[in-house]
Amino acid sequence: MKASIEQISPVKKRLTVEVEAEEVDRKIEEAYKELKKRAKVDGFRPGKVPRNILQRHFGDQVTQDVKRGLLSETLPQAFEETKIFPVAMPVIESETLKVGEGFKYVALMEVRPEFELKDYMGLEVDKELVSVKEEAVNSQIEEIRRVNSRLKPLEEDRGIRNDDCAILEYEAFEGGKPIEGMKAQNFMIRVGSGQFHPEFEKGLQGFKAGESVEITVDYAADDPNAGLAGKKVLFKVKVTDVKVMETPELNDDFAKSLGADFNDLETLKNRIREDMKAREEKRVDRELKKRLLDKVGAKVSVDLPETLVESEMRYAVETVKQNLLRMGSSLEKSGLTEEKVREDFRVASERRVKDLLILGEIAKQNDLSLTETELDEGFADLAKGIGQDPKVVRQYYEAKDLLEGFRDRLLEEKTLNYLVKGAKIREVEAAQIKDAPQG
């Protein structure tokens, strides 16, 4: 076998592989021997079908099978021989196989770019001082009170106002015709919450249970709901009931009702403060690392393999789809297309690929690798976050062929931590931070 490389760009190569005729003929002979054992052709006993009959019936299939086998066998050998390793499966541009002449194919592939990375240790970078304001703690407590509120019937003789929960029957019309899918019964809305269009919620105020109202809503041309954007919609609404939220009193008894861990209100506040501080520390750490990577990235130009950028954009599209699905929506309902999402995420995808290439080079230069102990710790942290046994989580990742991806992510984090340890960090208030992280 002979392999040669043609450079098209710093990240794109053309690989030409030639397999000797003797090897190809041997593979073909082997293929026909195996085929003869199992081939079924009318008029011939199993194992007794002549070669020329096999060629007539199965020649194309044998050729394709031999091609696939040779590709599978020789591609890894060609990578080792040329010391060129692709970032994704190569695209076969052409292939020719003839008995007595050998097998030749040409593959187009992308590789990791070579670039010079230096002076990345000891960089000066700002880190935000972590602080949790008392207002934030109190706001969180109020949210907990709201979540633990209970609905009760409205006893006052008054109309709907903000924060009331109205139970409705409604149907929507455009130009006098009903809009498909815009009809509901026993629909509950917390007025003023932004759950529905503001004009709709405002139009409910003042009406009592048993009353009917017609509300006209003018949807903006850029409304997120693409099906209603730019339309004037008439809602015919009947208020069937009105309830109010009863919020628990803020005292020690309320704290105790949330669990045995809370003996009094002060204990609850301290736990909330600790949790908020832990979240803030994680956010500040993420932003510090982004800021530091920005500084490293600004010092070097890197050619990006489009294959890797495409992979990141595909991941972004799937993430958006899954998030919309969880909200009961879809790309179409949200007025989006896959192409639009891809392009919206292109810059972020390019940034992600550049960061990964830089981190890979730093790890290579400093002989950083992931130990089995660190891998076990990674699974322990992951398992703790989802309430599972680490062994079960690892078995799942191995079964789904996700282990290497998880290992790569842990090595990325280890490399980032190495970079942070070598940096000159200045802790300042948020308003004093220079060079806000990009993306």
GROMACS .gro file of N, CA and C in nm, residues 67-166:
model
  300
   67LYS      N    1  -1.427  -0.347  -0.170
   67LYS     CA    2  -1.394  -0.204  -0.155
   67LYS      C    3  -1.412  -0.160  -0.010
   68ARG      N    4  -1.529  -0.195   0.048
   68ARG     CA    5  -1.555  -0.155   0.186
   68ARG      C    6  -1.451  -0.214   0.282
   69GLY      N    7  -1.418  -0.341   0.260
   69GLY     CA    8  -1.319  -0.406   0.345
   69GLY      C    9  -1.182  -0.341   0.335
   70LEU      N   10  -1.141  -0.309   0.211
   70LEU     CA   11  -1.010  -0.246   0.191
   70LEU      C   12  -1.006  -0.105   0.249
   71LEU      N   13  -1.116  -0.031   0.234
   71LEU     CA   14  -1.123   0.103   0.292
   71LEU      C   15  -1.108   0.095   0.443
   72SER      N   16  -1.183   0.006   0.504
   72SER     CA   17  -1.180  -0.010   0.650
   72SER      C   18  -1.040  -0.051   0.698
   73GLU      N   19  -0.973  -0.130   0.620
   73GLU     CA   20  -0.842  -0.183   0.659
   73GLU      C   21  -0.729  -0.084   0.632
   74THR      N   22  -0.736  -0.016   0.518
   74THR     CA   23  -0.621   0.066   0.476
   74THR      C   24  -0.626   0.212   0.525
   75LEU      N   25  -0.745   0.264   0.553
   75LEU     CA   26  -0.752   0.403   0.600
   75LEU      C   27  -0.671   0.424   0.728
   76PRO      N   28  -0.692   0.342   0.832
   76PRO     CA   29  -0.611   0.361   0.954
   76PRO      C   30  -0.461   0.346   0.926
   77GLN      N   31  -0.426   0.252   0.837
   77GLN     CA   32  -0.285   0.235   0.802
   77GLN      C   33  -0.230   0.360   0.734
   78ALA      N   34  -0.312   0.419   0.646
   78ALA     CA   35  -0.270   0.540   0.575
   78ALA      C   36  -0.250   0.657   0.672
   79PHE      N   37  -0.337   0.668   0.772
   79PHE     CA   38  -0.322   0.774   0.872
   79PHE      C   39  -0.190   0.758   0.947
   80GLU      N   40  -0.160   0.634   0.986
   80GLU     CA   41  -0.036   0.608   1.059
   80GLU      C   42   0.086   0.636   0.972
   81GLU      N   43   0.078   0.596   0.845
   81GLU     CA   44   0.191   0.613   0.755
   81GLU      C   45   0.221   0.759   0.727
   82THR      N   46   0.114   0.839   0.708
   82THR     CA   47   0.132   0.981   0.675
   82THR      C   48   0.138   1.070   0.799
   83LYS      N   49   0.101   1.013   0.916
   83LYS     CA   50   0.094   1.089   1.041
   83LYS      C   51  -0.004   1.205   1.029
   84ILE      N   52  -0.106   1.184   0.952
   84ILE     CA   53  -0.214   1.281   0.936
   84ILE      C   54  -0.342   1.216   0.988
   85PHE      N   55  -0.403   1.278   1.090
   85PHE     CA   56  -0.520   1.218   1.152
   85PHE      C   57  -0.640   1.312   1.140
   86PRO      N   58  -0.747   1.267   1.076
   86PRO     CA   59  -0.863   1.354   1.053
   86PRO      C   60  -0.944   1.379   1.179
   87VAL      N   61  -1.017   1.492   1.182
   87VAL     CA   62  -1.105   1.524   1.295
   87VAL      C   63  -1.242   1.459   1.277
   88ALA      N   64  -1.269   1.408   1.157
   88ALA     CA   65  -1.395   1.338   1.130
   88ALA      C   66  -1.370   1.240   1.016
   89MET      N   67  -1.467   1.154   0.991
   89MET     CA   68  -1.451   1.052   0.886
   89MET      C   69  -1.428   1.120   0.751
   90PRO      N   70  -1.325   1.079   0.677
   90PRO     CA   71  -1.298   1.140   0.545
   90PRO      C   72  -1.412   1.115   0.447
   91VAL      N   73  -1.421   1.203   0.349
   91VAL     CA   74  -1.518   1.187   0.239
   91VAL      C   75  -1.444   1.127   0.120
   92ILE      N   76  -1.491   1.013   0.072
   92ILE     CA   77  -1.426   0.948  -0.043
   92ILE      C   78  -1.468   1.020  -0.170
   93GLU      N   79  -1.370   1.081  -0.238
   93GLU     CA   80  -1.399   1.156  -0.360
   93GLU      C   81  -1.407   1.064  -0.483
   94SER      N   82  -1.319   0.965  -0.487
   94SER     CA   83  -1.321   0.871  -0.600
   94SER      C   84  -1.258   0.740  -0.557
   95GLU      N   85  -1.298   0.632  -0.626
   95GLU     CA   86  -1.243   0.501  -0.596
   95GLU      C   87  -1.248   0.415  -0.721
   96THR      N   88  -1.141   0.340  -0.745
   96THR     CA   89  -1.134   0.252  -0.863
   96THR      C   90  -1.075   0.118  -0.822
   97LEU      N   91  -1.148   0.010  -0.853
   97LEU     CA   92  -1.099  -0.124  -0.825
   97LEU      C   93  -1.115  -0.210  -0.949
   98LYS      N   94  -1.003  -0.267  -0.995
   98LYS     CA   95  -1.006  -0.356  -1.111
   98LYS      C   96  -0.917  -0.477  -1.085
   99VAL      N   97  -0.966  -0.593  -1.124
   99VAL     CA   98  -0.887  -0.715  -1.110
   99VAL      C   99  -0.757  -0.701  -1.191
  100GLY      N  100  -0.647  -0.730  -1.127
  100GLY     CA  101  -0.517  -0.723  -1.195
  100GLY      C  102  -0.457  -0.584  -1.195
  101GLU      N  103  -0.531  -0.482  -1.151
  101GLU     CA  104  -0.479  -0.345  -1.154
  101GLU      C  105  -0.474  -0.281  -1.015
  102GLY      N  106  -0.538  -0.343  -0.918
  102GLY     CA  107  -0.534  -0.289  -0.782
  102GLY      C  108  -0.652  -0.199  -0.749
  103PHE      N  109  -0.640  -0.131  -0.636
  103PHE     CA  110  -0.746  -0.045  -0.585
  103PHE      C  111  -0.686   0.091  -0.550
  104LYS      N  112  -0.748   0.196  -0.602
  104LYS     CA  113  -0.701   0.331  -0.574
  104LYS      C  114  -0.820   0.416  -0.532
  105TYR      N  115  -0.799   0.494  -0.426
  105TYR     CA  116  -0.906   0.587  -0.385
  105TYR      C  117  -0.846   0.718  -0.336
  106VAL      N  118  -0.930   0.821  -0.343
  106VAL     CA  119  -0.891   0.955  -0.299
  106VAL      C  120  -0.991   1.001  -0.195
  107ALA      N  121  -0.941   1.046  -0.080
  107ALA     CA  122  -1.027   1.088   0.030
  107ALA      C  123  -0.995   1.232   0.070
  108LEU      N  124  -1.100   1.309   0.091
  108LEU     CA  125  -1.085   1.448   0.137
  108LEU      C  126  -1.111   1.450   0.286
  109MET      N  127  -1.023   1.515   0.361
  109MET     CA  128  -1.042   1.514   0.506
  109MET      C  129  -0.991   1.644   0.569
  110GLU      N  130  -1.045   1.671   0.688
  110GLU     CA  131  -1.001   1.787   0.764
  110GLU      C  132  -0.922   1.740   0.885
  111VAL      N  133  -0.822   1.820   0.921
  111VAL     CA  134  -0.734   1.784   1.033
  111VAL      C  135  -0.724   1.901   1.129
  112ARG      N  136  -0.671   1.873   1.247
  112ARG     CA  137  -0.648   1.981   1.343
  112ARG      C  138  -0.538   2.073   1.290
  113PRO      N  139  -0.559   2.203   1.299
  113PRO     CA  140  -0.458   2.296   1.246
  113PRO      C  141  -0.334   2.300   1.333
  114GLU      N  142  -0.222   2.330   1.272
  114GLU     CA  143  -0.100   2.353   1.348
  114GLU      C  144  -0.087   2.504   1.371
  115PHE      N  145  -0.065   2.543   1.494
  115PHE     CA  146  -0.048   2.686   1.523
  115PHE      C  147   0.045   2.702   1.642
  116GLU      N  148   0.109   2.817   1.648
  116GLU     CA  149   0.205   2.844   1.755
  116GLU      C  150   0.133   2.910   1.872
  117LEU      N  151   0.141   2.847   1.986
  117LEU     CA  152   0.076   2.900   2.105
  117LEU      C  153   0.181   2.920   2.213
  118LYS      N  154   0.197   3.044   2.256
  118LYS     CA  155   0.298   3.072   2.359
  118LYS      C  156   0.252   3.192   2.443
  119ASP      N  157   0.325   3.215   2.551
  119ASP     CA  158   0.298   3.328   2.640
  119ASP      C  159   0.153   3.329   2.691
  120TYR      N  160   0.103   3.209   2.723
  120TYR     CA  161  -0.034   3.204   2.774
  120TYR      C  162  -0.040   3.186   2.925
  121MET      N  163   0.074   3.165   2.988
  121MET     CA  164   0.076   3.155   3.134
  121MET      C  165   0.110   3.291   3.193
  122GLY      N  166   0.055   3.318   3.311
  122GLY     CA  167   0.085   3.444   3.380
  122GLY      C  168   0.009   3.562   3.326
  123LEU      N  169  -0.099   3.538   3.252
  123LEU     CA  170  -0.179   3.650   3.200
  123LEU      C  171  -0.256   3.717   3.313
  124GLU      N  172  -0.270   3.849   3.304
  124GLU     CA  173  -0.348   3.922   3.403
  124GLU      C  174  -0.496   3.918   3.366
  125VAL      N  175  -0.580   3.885   3.463
  125VAL     CA  176  -0.723   3.874   3.437
  125VAL      C  177  -0.802   3.913   3.561
  126ASP      N  178  -0.916   3.979   3.538
  126ASP     CA  179  -1.001   4.023   3.649
  126ASP      C  180  -1.101   3.914   3.689
  127LYS      N  181  -1.123   3.906   3.819
  127LYS     CA  182  -1.223   3.813   3.872
  127LYS      C  183  -1.319   3.891   3.962
  128GLU      N  184  -1.446   3.868   3.939
  128GLU     CA  185  -1.548   3.939   4.015
  128GLU      C  186  -1.553   3.889   4.160
  129LEU      N  187  -1.557   3.984   4.254
  129LEU     CA  188  -1.575   3.948   4.394
  129LEU      C  189  -1.715   3.893   4.414
  130VAL      N  190  -1.724   3.780   4.482
  130VAL     CA  191  -1.855   3.717   4.505
  130VAL      C  192  -1.922   3.780   4.626
  131SER      N  193  -2.044   3.823   4.606
  131SER     CA  194  -2.122   3.877   4.717
  131SER      C  195  -2.269   3.844   4.695
  132VAL      N  196  -2.339   3.820   4.803
  132VAL     CA  197  -2.483   3.793   4.796
  132VAL      C  198  -2.554   3.901   4.875
  133LYS      N  199  -2.630   3.984   4.806
  133LYS     CA  200  -2.700   4.094   4.870
  133LYS      C  201  -2.823   4.042   4.945
  134GLU      N  202  -2.853   4.110   5.055
  134GLU     CA  203  -2.966   4.070   5.138
  134GLU      C  204  -3.097   4.079   5.060
  135GLU      N  205  -3.105   4.177   4.968
  135GLU     CA  206  -3.228   4.188   4.887
  135GLU      C  207  -3.250   4.063   4.803
  136ALA      N  208  -3.140   4.005   4.754
  136ALA     CA  209  -3.152   3.884   4.673
  136ALA      C  210  -3.201   3.768   4.757
  137VAL      N  211  -3.153   3.758   4.881
  137VAL     CA  212  -3.199   3.653   4.972
  137VAL      C  213  -3.347   3.669   5.000
  138ASN      N  214  -3.387   3.792   5.031
  138ASN     CA  215  -3.529   3.818   5.060
  138ASN      C  216  -3.617   3.790   4.939
  139SER      N  217  -3.567   3.825   4.821
  139SER     CA  218  -3.642   3.799   4.698
  139SER      C  219  -3.663   3.649   4.678
  140GLN      N  220  -3.559   3.569   4.709
  140GLN     CA  221  -3.570   3.424   4.696
  140GLN      C  222  -3.670   3.367   4.796
  141ILE      N  223  -3.671   3.424   4.916
  141ILE     CA  224  -3.768   3.379   5.017
  141ILE      C  225  -3.910   3.410   4.971
  142GLU      N  226  -3.928   3.528   4.913
  142GLU     CA  227  -4.061   3.563   4.862
  142GLU      C  228  -4.105   3.468   4.751
  143GLU      N  229  -4.010   3.426   4.668
  143GLU     CA  230  -4.043   3.331   4.562
  143GLU      C  231  -4.084   3.196   4.622
  144ILE      N  232  -4.015   3.156   4.729
  144ILE     CA  233  -4.052   3.030   4.796
  144ILE      C  234  -4.191   3.042   4.856
  145ARG      N  235  -4.221   3.158   4.914
  145ARG     CA  236  -4.357   3.181   4.968
  145ARG      C  237  -4.461   3.171   4.856
  146ARG      N  238  -4.427   3.231   4.740
  146ARG     CA  239  -4.522   3.229   4.629
  146ARG      C  240  -4.548   3.086   4.581
  147VAL      N  241  -4.439   3.007   4.569
  147VAL     CA  242  -4.452   2.869   4.524
  147VAL      C  243  -4.537   2.787   4.621
  148ASN      N  244  -4.527   2.823   4.751
  148ASN     CA  245  -4.602   2.749   4.852
  148ASN      C  246  -4.739   2.811   4.882
  149SER      N  247  -4.779   2.906   4.799
  149SER     CA  248  -4.911   2.966   4.816
  149SER      C  249  -5.020   2.867   4.775
  150ARG      N  250  -5.139   2.890   4.826
  150ARG     CA  251  -5.252   2.803   4.793
  150ARG      C  252  -5.366   2.886   4.736
  151LEU      N  253  -5.436   2.824   4.644
  151LEU     CA  254  -5.551   2.891   4.586
  151LEU      C  255  -5.673   2.877   4.677
  152LYS      N  256  -5.747   2.986   4.692
  152LYS     CA  257  -5.873   2.978   4.764
  152LYS      C  258  -5.975   3.064   4.693
  153PRO      N  259  -6.105   3.034   4.711
  153PRO     CA  260  -6.209   3.111   4.641
  153PRO      C  261  -6.205   3.258   4.679
  154LEU      N  262  -6.234   3.344   4.582
  154LEU     CA  263  -6.244   3.487   4.608
  154LEU      C  264  -6.374   3.513   4.683
  155GLU      N  265  -6.360   3.565   4.803
  155GLU     CA  266  -6.479   3.589   4.886
  155GLU      C  267  -6.530   3.733   4.875
  156GLU      N  268  -6.444   3.825   4.835
  156GLU     CA  269  -6.485   3.965   4.821
  156GLU      C  270  -6.574   3.982   4.698
  157ASP      N  271  -6.660   4.081   4.704
  157ASP     CA  272  -6.745   4.114   4.589
  157ASP      C  273  -6.671   4.218   4.504
  158ARG      N  274  -6.583   4.169   4.420
  158ARG     CA  275  -6.505   4.260   4.334
  158ARG      C  276  -6.466   4.190   4.206
  159GLY      N  277  -6.414   4.267   4.112
  159GLY     CA  278  -6.370   4.211   3.986
  159GLY      C  279  -6.227   4.161   3.992
  160ILE      N  280  -6.180   4.102   3.882
  160ILE     CA  281  -6.044   4.048   3.873
  160ILE      C  282  -5.942   4.161   3.881
  161ARG      N  283  -5.833   4.134   3.954
  161ARG     CA  284  -5.720   4.227   3.955
  161ARG      C  285  -5.589   4.148   3.948
  162ASN      N  286  -5.480   4.221   3.937
  162ASN     CA  287  -5.350   4.154   3.926
  162ASN      C  288  -5.326   4.054   4.039
  163ASP      N  289  -5.265   3.940   4.003
  163ASP     CA  290  -5.232   3.829   4.093
  163ASP      C  291  -5.349   3.738   4.123
  164ASP      N  292  -5.470   3.772   4.076
  164ASP     CA  293  -5.582   3.679   4.088
  164ASP      C  294  -5.567   3.569   3.984
  165CYS      N  295  -5.623   3.452   4.016
  165CYS     CA  296  -5.623   3.342   3.921
  165CYS      C  297  -5.763   3.327   3.863
  166ALA      N  298  -5.775   3.352   3.734
  166ALA     CA  299  -5.905   3.346   3.667
  166ALA      C  300  -5.917   3.214   3.592
   0.00000   0.00000   0.00000
